[in-house]
Coordinates of C-alpha atoms in Angstrom, one line a residue:
M21 CA 9.1 212.0 99.1
N22 CA 7.7 210.4 102.5
L23 CA 6.7 207.3 100.7
H24 CA 10.4 206.6 99.5
I25 CA 11.3 207.3 102.9
N26 CA 9.2 204.6 104.6
I27 CA 10.0 202.0 102.2
K28 CA 13.6 202.4 103.1
G29 CA 12.7 201.9 106.9
T30 CA 11.0 199.1 106.5
S31 CA 13.8 197.3 104.5
K32 CA 16.1 198.0 107.0
I33 CA 13.6 196.3 109.5
M34 CA 13.1 193.5 107.6
L35 CA 16.9 192.8 106.8
T36 CA 17.0 192.8 110.7
L37 CA 14.6 190.4 111.4
M38 CA 16.0 188.3 108.8
M39 CA 19.3 188.1 110.2
L40 CA 18.0 187.4 113.7
I41 CA 16.2 184.3 112.4
S42 CA 19.2 183.2 110.5
A43 CA 21.2 183.2 113.6
V44 CA 18.6 181.4 115.7
I45 CA 18.3 178.7 113.0
G46 CA 22.0 178.5 112.8
G47 CA 22.3 178.0 116.6
I48 CA 19.7 175.6 116.9
I49 CA 21.6 173.3 113.8
S50 CA 24.7 173.6 115.4
Y51 CA 23.5 172.4 118.8
T52 CA 21.8 169.6 117.3
F53 CA 25.1 168.3 115.4
T54 CA 27.1 169.0 118.7
I55 CA 24.5 167.2 120.9
A56 CA 24.8 164.4 118.5
Y57 CA 28.1 163.8 118.6
Y58 CA 28.2 164.0 122.4
A59 CA 25.5 161.5 122.4
K60 CA 26.9 158.8 120.4
I61 CA 30.3 158.6 122.4
P62 CA 30.1 155.2 124.1
E63 CA 30.6 154.3 127.7
E64 CA 33.1 151.5 127.0
T65 CA 35.9 151.3 124.7
A66 CA 35.2 150.0 121.2
I67 CA 38.2 149.1 118.9
T68 CA 37.8 148.4 115.1
I69 CA 39.6 146.5 112.8
T70 CA 40.1 148.9 109.8
G71 CA 42.5 146.4 107.3
I72 CA 43.7 142.9 107.0
H73 CA 46.4 142.8 104.5
I74 CA 47.5 138.9 103.2
N75 CA 50.2 138.9 100.6
P76 CA 49.4 135.6 98.6
K77 CA 53.3 135.9 97.6
N78 CA 54.5 135.9 101.4
V79 CA 52.1 134.1 103.9
K80 CA 54.5 133.6 106.6
A81 CA 52.4 136.1 108.4
F82 CA 49.3 138.6 107.8
N83 CA 48.9 142.2 109.1
I84 CA 45.9 143.8 110.7
T85 CA 45.3 146.9 111.6
V86 CA 43.0 148.0 114.9
L87 CA 41.6 151.5 115.4
N88 CA 40.9 152.8 118.8
P89 CA 38.3 155.6 118.0
S90 CA 38.8 159.2 119.1
Y91 CA 35.7 159.1 120.9
S92 CA 36.4 155.8 122.9
P93 CA 36.3 156.7 126.6
K94 CA 40.0 155.5 127.2
S95 CA 42.8 153.4 125.9
A96 CA 42.0 150.0 124.7
N97 CA 44.3 146.8 125.9
I98 CA 44.6 144.1 123.4
T99 CA 44.8 140.4 124.9
R100 CA 43.9 138.3 122.4
I101 CA 43.7 137.8 118.7
A102 CA 41.9 134.7 117.0
I103 CA 40.6 133.3 113.9
S104 CA 37.5 131.3 112.6
M105 CA 36.2 130.0 109.6
K106 CA 33.1 132.0 108.4
D107 CA 30.6 129.3 109.2
G108 CA 32.5 127.8 112.1
T109 CA 32.6 128.0 115.8
Q110 CA 35.8 127.2 116.7
L111 CA 38.5 129.8 117.6
Y112 CA 42.0 129.5 116.4
D113 CA 44.3 132.0 118.6
V114 CA 47.3 133.7 117.2
I115 CA 49.8 132.8 119.5
E116 CA 52.5 134.9 117.8
T117 CA 52.6 138.7 117.2
N118 CA 54.6 141.5 116.7
P119 CA 54.5 143.6 118.6
P120 CA 53.5 140.7 121.1
I121 CA 50.2 140.9 123.1
K122 CA 51.0 138.4 125.5
R123 CA 51.0 140.8 128.3
G124 CA 48.5 142.8 126.5
L125 CA 48.8 145.6 123.9
E126 CA 47.7 149.1 124.5
I127 CA 46.1 151.5 121.7
R128 CA 45.6 155.1 122.9
V129 CA 42.5 156.7 122.1
G130 CA 42.4 158.2 118.4
E131 CA 45.6 155.8 117.7
S132 CA 46.0 152.5 115.6
V133 CA 48.3 150.0 115.6
N134 CA 49.7 147.3 112.9
I135 CA 49.8 144.0 114.3
T136 CA 51.8 141.3 112.3
C137 CA 50.6 137.8 113.0
S138 CA 52.6 134.7 112.1
K139 CA 51.8 131.6 114.2
I140 CA 48.2 130.0 115.1
R141 CA 47.5 127.2 117.7
K142 CA 45.8 124.8 115.6
D143 CA 44.5 121.1 116.6
N144 CA 46.7 121.4 120.0
A145 CA 49.9 122.0 117.6
N146 CA 51.5 125.5 116.9
V147 CA 51.5 126.0 113.0
T148 CA 52.8 129.0 110.8
F149 CA 50.0 131.3 109.1
G150 CA 51.4 130.1 105.8
E151 CA 50.2 126.2 107.1
F152 CA 47.2 127.4 107.9
V153 CA 46.6 128.9 104.5
S154 CA 47.8 125.9 103.1
T155 CA 45.0 123.8 104.8
F156 CA 41.9 126.3 104.0
P157 CA 43.3 127.5 100.5
G158 CA 40.3 130.1 99.4
E159 CA 38.3 130.0 102.6
I160 CA 36.6 133.0 104.2
I161 CA 38.3 133.7 107.5
V162 CA 37.2 135.8 110.5
V163 CA 39.3 137.5 112.5
H164 CA 38.7 138.5 115.8
V165 CA 40.4 141.0 118.0
F166 CA 39.7 141.1 121.8
A167 CA 40.5 144.0 124.3
E168 CA 39.8 144.3 128.3
G169 CA 36.4 145.9 128.6
S170 CA 35.6 146.1 125.0
P171 CA 33.4 144.2 122.5
A172 CA 35.3 141.8 120.3
A173 CA 35.9 143.9 116.9
N174 CA 35.6 141.2 113.8
K175 CA 36.2 141.1 110.2
E176 CA 36.3 138.9 107.2
V177 CA 38.9 138.2 104.8
R178 CA 39.6 135.5 102.2
L179 CA 42.8 133.4 102.3
P180 CA 44.8 133.1 99.2
C181 CA 43.9 130.0 97.0
V182 CA 46.8 127.9 96.3
K183 CA 46.9 124.5 96.1
I184 CA 49.1 121.6 95.3
E185 CA 48.5 117.9 94.4
I186 CA 50.9 115.5 95.7
T187 CA 51.3 112.2 94.2
A188 CA 54.0 109.4 96.1
D189 CA 55.2 106.6 94.1
F190 CA 56.8 103.8 96.3
N191 CA 57.0 100.8 94.3
P192 CA 58.3 97.8 96.2
R193 CA 58.5 95.7 93.3
I194 CA 61.2 98.2 91.5
S195 CA 63.0 99.1 94.8
L196 CA 62.9 99.9 98.4
N197 CA 65.8 102.5 98.1
R198 CA 64.4 105.0 95.5
F199 CA 61.2 106.7 95.3
N200 CA 59.4 109.6 93.5
I201 CA 57.3 112.5 94.7
T202 CA 55.6 114.3 92.2
L203 CA 54.1 118.1 93.0
T204 CA 51.5 119.7 90.8
N205 CA 50.6 123.5 91.3
N206 CA 47.1 124.3 90.6
P207 CA 46.6 126.0 87.5
Q208 CA 43.8 127.9 89.6
S209 CA 46.4 129.1 92.4
E210 CA 47.0 132.7 93.1
V211 CA 51.1 132.3 92.6
N212 CA 53.7 130.5 91.6
L213 CA 55.7 128.5 94.4
T214 CA 59.3 128.1 95.0
I215 CA 59.9 124.5 96.8
T216 CA 62.6 124.9 99.4
W217 CA 62.3 121.6 101.1
L218 CA 60.5 118.3 100.9
R219 CA 60.5 116.1 104.0
P220 CA 59.6 112.7 103.6
G221 CA 59.3 112.0 107.3
L222 CA 62.2 110.1 109.1
I223 CA 63.6 108.6 105.7
K224 CA 66.8 109.8 105.0
F225 CA 68.1 110.2 101.7
K226 CA 71.4 110.7 100.0
E227 CA 70.2 112.4 96.7
V228 CA 67.5 113.9 95.1
R229 CA 66.8 115.1 91.5
P230 CA 66.4 118.1 91.4
D231 CA 68.2 118.9 94.5
F232 CA 66.2 121.3 96.6
R233 CA 68.9 121.5 98.8
L234 CA 71.4 123.2 96.6
N235 CA 69.0 125.8 94.9
P236 CA 65.0 126.3 95.4
V237 CA 62.9 124.6 92.7
F238 CA 60.5 127.0 90.9
L239 CA 56.9 125.5 90.3
P240 CA 54.8 127.7 88.1
R241 CA 51.0 127.6 88.3
G242 CA 49.6 124.6 86.2
E243 CA 52.8 122.8 86.1
T244 CA 54.1 119.7 87.5
I245 CA 57.5 118.4 88.7
C246 CA 58.8 114.8 90.0
F247 CA 61.7 114.8 92.7
Q248 CA 63.3 111.4 92.5
F249 CA 65.2 110.5 96.0
N250 CA 67.6 107.6 96.5
G251 CA 66.9 106.6 100.0
S252 CA 65.9 103.4 102.1
W253 CA 62.4 103.2 103.1
Y254 CA 62.5 99.5 103.9
T255 CA 60.7 98.9 107.3
Y256 CA 58.5 102.2 107.2
K257 CA 54.9 101.8 106.9
Q258 CA 53.8 105.3 106.8
F259 CA 54.9 108.7 107.3
L260 CA 53.9 112.6 107.0
L261 CA 55.2 114.2 104.1
E262 CA 56.1 117.9 104.3
I263 CA 56.5 120.6 101.5
L264 CA 57.9 124.0 102.3
T265 CA 57.8 126.8 100.1
E266 CA 59.8 129.9 100.1
Q267 CA 56.6 131.7 99.7
G268 CA 55.8 130.4 103.6
Y269 CA 53.0 127.5 102.5
I270 CA 53.7 124.5 104.1
F271 CA 51.7 121.2 102.7
R272 CA 51.4 118.1 104.3
K273 CA 50.3 114.6 103.5
D274 CA 50.0 111.4 104.9
I275 CA 51.5 108.5 103.2
T276 CA 50.9 104.8 103.7
L277 CA 53.3 102.4 102.2
L278 CA 53.0 98.9 101.3
D279 CA 54.1 96.5 104.0
V280 CA 57.8 94.9 102.8
N281 CA 59.1 92.1 105.0
A282 CA 61.6 89.4 103.9
I283 CA 63.9 87.2 106.4
I284 CA 66.3 84.4 106.5
H285 CA 63.9 81.8 107.6
S286 CA 66.2 79.2 108.2
V287 CA 69.8 78.2 107.9
T288 CA 70.4 74.3 107.7
F289 CA 73.7 72.1 108.2
N290 CA 73.3 68.8 107.4
E291 CA 76.2 66.6 109.0
N292 CA 76.0 64.2 106.4
Q293 CA 76.8 66.5 103.7
V294 CA 79.6 68.7 105.4
D295 CA 80.4 70.4 101.5
R296 CA 77.2 72.3 101.6
F297 CA 74.3 74.2 103.6
N298 CA 70.8 75.4 102.9
V299 CA 69.6 79.1 103.4
T300 CA 65.7 79.4 103.3
V301 CA 64.1 83.0 102.5
Y302 CA 60.7 83.6 103.6
N303 CA 59.1 86.7 101.6
L304 CA 57.0 87.1 104.7
A305 CA 54.4 90.1 104.1
S306 CA 55.1 91.4 100.8
P307 CA 52.4 92.2 98.1
V308 CA 54.9 91.8 95.4
P309 CA 57.3 89.1 94.1
L310 CA 60.7 89.8 95.4
N311 CA 63.9 88.6 93.6
V312 CA 67.2 87.5 95.4
M313 CA 70.3 88.7 94.0
Y314 CA 72.9 87.1 96.3
I315 CA 73.7 85.7 100.0
E316 CA 76.5 87.1 102.2
C317 CA 78.0 85.1 104.9
T318 CA 80.5 86.7 107.7
L319 CA 82.3 84.1 109.7
E320 CA 83.0 84.9 113.3
N321 CA 86.3 86.5 112.8
G322 CA 85.0 88.8 110.4
T323 CA 86.0 87.2 107.2
K324 CA 83.3 87.3 104.5
L325 CA 82.7 84.2 102.2
P326 CA 82.4 84.9 98.5
P327 CA 78.7 85.8 98.1
F328 CA 76.4 83.2 96.9
N329 CA 74.8 83.8 93.8
C330 CA 70.9 83.4 93.7
D331 CA 70.6 84.6 90.1
S332 CA 67.8 87.0 91.0
A333 CA 65.6 84.2 92.2
E334 CA 61.9 85.3 92.6
I335 CA 59.8 84.7 95.8
M336 CA 56.2 85.0 95.7
P337 CA 54.1 86.5 98.3
N338 CA 53.6 84.5 101.7
T339 CA 56.3 82.1 100.4
T340 CA 59.8 80.5 101.2
R341 CA 62.7 79.3 98.8
T342 CA 65.3 77.3 99.8
F343 CA 68.9 78.0 98.3
T344 CA 71.6 75.3 98.3
F345 CA 75.3 76.6 98.6
D346 CA 78.5 74.8 98.4
W347 CA 80.8 75.5 101.3
N348 CA 83.1 73.1 102.9
W349 CA 82.2 73.8 106.8
R350 CA 83.7 70.8 108.0
E351 CA 86.9 72.5 109.7
Y352 CA 84.3 75.1 110.9
R353 CA 82.8 73.8 113.8
G354 CA 80.3 75.1 116.6
K355 CA 80.8 78.4 115.5
I356 CA 78.4 81.4 114.1
V357 CA 77.9 82.4 110.7
T358 CA 76.2 85.4 110.1
I359 CA 73.8 85.6 106.8
V360 CA 72.1 88.2 104.8
A361 CA 70.0 88.1 101.6
Y362 CA 70.1 91.1 99.0
F363 CA 67.4 91.7 96.9
V364 CA 67.2 93.2 93.6
Q365 CA 64.6 95.6 95.0
D366 CA 68.1 97.3 96.9
F367 CA 67.0 96.3 100.5
T368 CA 68.7 93.3 102.7
T369 CA 67.1 90.9 105.3
P370 CA 67.9 91.5 108.8
L371 CA 71.1 89.8 109.9
Y372 CA 70.7 86.0 110.6
E373 CA 73.0 83.7 112.9
A374 CA 73.4 80.5 112.5
R375 CA 75.7 77.9 114.2
T376 CA 77.6 75.0 112.8
P377 CA 77.2 71.8 114.2
P378 CA 79.9 70.6 116.8
P379 CA 83.0 69.4 116.5
V380 CA 81.9 66.2 117.6
I381 CA 78.4 64.9 116.9
A382 CA 77.2 62.0 118.9
K383 CA 73.9 60.0 118.5
V384 CA 71.9 57.4 120.5
L385 CA 71.0 54.2 117.8
N386 CA 68.3 52.7 120.1
T387 CA 66.3 55.1 121.7
S388 CA 63.3 53.1 121.6
S389 CA 65.1 49.8 123.0
A390 CA 67.4 50.9 125.0
F391 CA 65.4 50.1 128.1
N392 CA 63.9 46.4 128.2
L393 CA 60.9 45.9 130.5
R394 CA 62.2 42.2 130.8
D395 CA 65.4 43.7 132.6
K396 CA 64.6 46.9 134.7
G397 CA 68.0 46.6 136.6
R398 CA 70.0 47.9 133.7
F399 CA 70.0 49.2 130.0
N400 CA 71.8 49.0 126.9
I401 CA 72.7 52.4 124.8
T402 CA 74.5 52.2 121.5
I403 CA 76.4 55.6 120.6
L404 CA 77.6 56.6 117.4
N405 CA 80.4 58.9 116.7
H406 CA 79.2 60.5 113.4
V407 CA 81.5 60.1 110.5
S408 CA 81.4 64.1 110.1
S409 CA 83.0 64.1 113.6
I410 CA 86.6 65.8 113.5
E411 CA 88.2 63.5 116.2
A412 CA 87.6 60.2 117.9
V413 CA 86.3 60.3 121.5
N414 CA 86.8 58.4 124.6
I415 CA 83.5 57.9 126.8
T416 CA 84.4 58.2 130.1
K417 CA 81.1 58.3 132.0
I418 CA 77.3 58.3 131.7
V419 CA 75.4 60.7 134.5
V420 CA 71.6 60.2 135.1
K421 CA 69.9 63.8 135.4
K422 CA 67.8 64.1 138.6
T423 CA 69.5 61.6 140.6
N424 CA 72.9 62.4 139.4
D425 CA 73.8 58.6 139.6
T426 CA 77.2 58.3 137.8
L427 CA 77.4 55.1 135.7
S428 CA 81.0 54.2 134.6
V429 CA 81.5 52.5 131.5
A430 CA 84.6 50.5 129.8
D431 CA 86.6 51.1 126.8
G432 CA 84.9 54.5 125.6
L433 CA 86.8 54.7 122.5
I434 CA 84.7 55.7 119.3
N435 CA 86.4 56.7 116.1
P436 CA 84.2 59.0 113.4
G437 CA 81.8 56.6 111.7
N438 CA 81.9 54.0 114.6
N439 CA 79.4 53.0 117.2
K440 CA 79.4 51.6 120.5
T441 CA 77.2 49.6 122.7
F442 CA 77.6 50.3 126.8
T443 CA 75.5 48.3 129.5
C444 CA 75.0 50.1 132.6
N445 CA 73.5 48.9 135.6
F446 CA 70.8 51.3 137.0
N447 CA 67.4 50.6 138.6
W448 CA 65.4 52.7 136.0
A449 CA 61.8 51.1 137.5
K450 CA 62.7 52.6 140.7
F451 CA 63.2 55.8 138.4
L452 CA 59.9 55.6 136.8
V453 CA 58.0 55.4 140.1
D454 CA 59.8 58.3 141.7
Y455 CA 60.3 60.6 138.7
G456 CA 58.0 59.6 135.9
R457 CA 58.7 58.0 132.4
N458 CA 60.8 61.1 131.1
L459 CA 64.6 60.1 131.7
T460 CA 67.7 62.2 130.4
L461 CA 71.4 60.9 130.2
T462 CA 74.3 62.8 129.8
V463 CA 77.4 61.2 128.3
Y464 CA 80.6 62.7 129.2
A465 CA 83.7 62.2 126.6
I466 CA 87.1 63.4 126.1
G467 CA 88.4 64.3 122.5
N468 CA 91.2 61.8 121.8
E469 CA 93.2 64.7 119.9
T470 CA 92.5 67.7 121.5
M471 CA 91.3 66.6 124.9
K472 CA 88.5 68.7 125.0
E473 CA 85.2 67.6 127.2
Y474 CA 82.2 67.1 125.5
T475 CA 79.0 66.5 127.0
F476 CA 75.9 65.2 125.2
D477 CA 72.0 64.7 126.3
F478 CA 70.0 62.1 125.3
C479 CA 66.5 61.8 126.2
F480 CA 64.3 59.0 126.7
I481 CA 60.7 57.9 127.4
L482 CA 60.6 54.5 129.5
P483 CA 58.5 51.8 128.5
V484 CA 55.7 51.1 131.2
A485 CA 54.0 48.2 129.7
E486 CA 53.8 45.6 127.0
L487 CA 50.7 45.0 125.0
D488 CA 50.2 41.8 122.9
I489 CA 47.3 40.8 120.8
T490 CA 48.0 37.0 121.2
A491 CA 44.6 35.9 118.9
I492 CA 42.6 37.3 116.1
S493 CA 39.7 35.6 114.5
S494 CA 36.5 36.7 112.6
S495 CA 32.7 35.9 113.5
S496 CA 29.2 36.7 113.0
V497 CA 26.7 37.2 115.5
G498 CA 23.0 37.9 114.2
G499 CA 24.5 38.7 110.6
V500 CA 26.7 41.4 112.1
G501 CA 30.6 40.8 111.6
Y502 CA 33.1 41.1 114.1
L503 CA 36.8 40.8 115.0
N504 CA 37.4 38.5 118.2
L505 CA 40.8 40.0 119.4
T506 CA 42.6 38.5 122.5
V507 CA 44.7 41.4 124.1
R508 CA 47.1 40.9 126.8
N509 CA 48.9 43.3 129.3
M510 CA 52.3 41.3 129.7
D511 CA 53.4 39.9 133.1
Y512 CA 56.5 42.2 133.1
S513 CA 54.5 45.5 132.7
V514 CA 54.8 48.2 135.4
W515 CA 51.5 49.8 134.9
N516 CA 48.0 48.8 134.2
L517 CA 46.8 49.9 130.9
T518 CA 42.9 51.6 129.6
L519 CA 41.9 50.8 126.4
S520 CA 41.1 53.7 124.4
K521 CA 40.8 52.6 120.6
I522 CA 41.1 49.9 118.2
V523 CA 42.2 51.0 114.5
I524 CA 41.8 48.7 111.5
T525 CA 43.6 49.7 108.4
I526 CA 43.0 48.1 104.8
Q527 CA 45.8 47.0 103.1
D528 CA 46.6 49.2 99.6
S529 CA 44.0 51.5 101.0
A530 CA 43.7 54.7 102.4
E531 CA 40.4 53.7 104.3
S532 CA 40.8 53.2 107.9
L533 CA 38.1 52.3 110.6
E534 CA 38.1 53.5 114.3
Y535 CA 36.3 51.8 116.9
L536 CA 36.5 53.9 120.3
F537 CA 36.2 53.0 124.0
P538 CA 34.2 55.0 126.4
K539 CA 37.2 56.8 128.6
N540 CA 38.6 54.8 131.5
H541 CA 35.9 51.8 130.6
I542 CA 38.1 48.8 129.9
V543 CA 41.4 48.7 132.4
L544 CA 43.8 45.8 131.5
I545 CA 45.8 45.4 134.6
V546 CA 49.4 43.8 134.5
G547 CA 49.4 39.8 133.7
S548 CA 46.0 39.8 132.5
E549 CA 44.2 39.5 129.0
I550 CA 40.6 40.5 127.8
I551 CA 38.7 39.2 124.5
L552 CA 37.2 42.2 122.4
L553 CA 34.7 42.1 120.0
C554 CA 34.9 44.9 117.3
P555 CA 32.3 45.4 114.9
F556 CA 33.5 45.1 111.4
N557 CA 32.3 43.8 108.0
W558 CA 34.9 41.4 107.4
Q559 CA 32.8 39.8 104.7
N560 CA 33.3 42.5 102.5
Y561 CA 37.4 42.0 102.7
V562 CA 37.7 38.1 102.6
G563 CA 41.1 37.1 101.4
E564 CA 42.7 40.7 102.1
N565 CA 45.2 41.7 104.6
I566 CA 44.3 44.3 107.3
T567 CA 46.4 45.6 110.2
V568 CA 44.6 45.7 113.5
T569 CA 46.1 48.3 116.1
V570 CA 45.3 48.5 119.9
V571 CA 45.8 51.7 121.5
T572 CA 45.6 52.4 125.1
E573 CA 45.4 55.9 127.2
E574 CA 49.2 55.5 128.3
H575 CA 50.3 55.7 124.8
V576 CA 51.1 52.0 124.7
E577 CA 50.0 50.3 121.5
T578 CA 50.4 47.1 119.6
S579 CA 49.7 45.9 115.8
V580 CA 49.2 42.5 114.3
Q581 CA 48.4 41.6 110.4
Y582 CA 45.4 39.5 110.0
T583 CA 44.6 38.0 106.4
V584 CA 40.6 37.7 106.5
V585 CA 39.1 34.5 106.4

């Protein structure tokens, strides 16, 4: 009986001890966890990116969720968000967000915020997130969130992989007013695309098929679509092609075009053929042949001549082609004609302005012989009123430019197709001394019917000396053949002459021999002569005719024919 009581007392003591021990151990464990929590509380705010959401079907923006943990000592102030490639060092700043972070975005302790990011600063330009994704399809990026007094929060995410292949077809051989842009959505792209716009730089187009301006064009993965444009790309050498999609993707590609350039090179009106004119077209820099359909001419009053058909004539690269067209321009004188060429390749040359010959065409028939060294106090000038002139003219006076000497003329009437010689007293030798060899005469005339005054300028190079070969013979000295020339600077010359070379030309042969004199070595004064020995193997040319020419530094020369004996 006593044993039973002792056992029961012992059990109560043991139970009490066990409860005490459990309480102590529980307190220790609870204390340990509590101390650990407070020991981990940071001294600075530490934000965390808890999520990044990119929707491949809408990449106009992406969303990030940023948490300011409950154990942070204070609120966080987000001041910057940036993106970098996983293995890159360059940061691309996010410049447009909702809510905005430009002036800081506060996140209280224990709270999180969703931020929508839509625009990024890349290569000194502001781009949409969709364009950024299109530039780095399928790449891993790191999103960085910066807050004041807090380490940056970083998180990796993979961009959607969406690619298109762009093919531009600008064929100058076919047309400079049509072109094709072909798009292929890569089979590995994550989404189908809807094309909302194609922007071919500054090229303006009237039509496009299919017309994305009316309805967006669906482009499934692995499919291809060709856009056919009607718009002139003439004068464009390169441009930036932009493709916009409903999903927010923006694709760009630099396009370089073949340089095509054709111009009206010249327009010629021949006064001897008043019923026609010539137009020369130049394929200046095109890599392909071009074909001229027709040429159009517009008169000063806006009247268009009937188009001149060119039958799609081909002009090879870097070559010209001249067309002759029938048009009687006799009565359309001294006026502008605006000319443009139209090509099979759907473009035109720049406008070219040409002026028809004047109503009266005057020419000097004796330019080289008007001034005679034997008579230095006067000159004779023979003036032709061209047959294509539309009226007779009356020559009233001749004025010497530079001196303004007025030379009177008598009986100055000249009908079209006729000429008349006028003798004018003028000391041109003195002019030569004072002003040099270049002399310009202005001829004044009055139209016999219209009474309109016409002026014509004629330029002359005054003679300064006459050179003459007075004797020529052949000889041999020590077995070497020579031509013996006696050359004289005539007494009525004005200048001394400096001999520069002798040229011997063999008849019926392209062969020509030159003998050069040392510079300023032989000076032939006025009225003097000299005998020259010119090395020449004349024995090989016995019986043949040769032409011997003596040339001076003053551009005076003389020639003589000689039969070798």
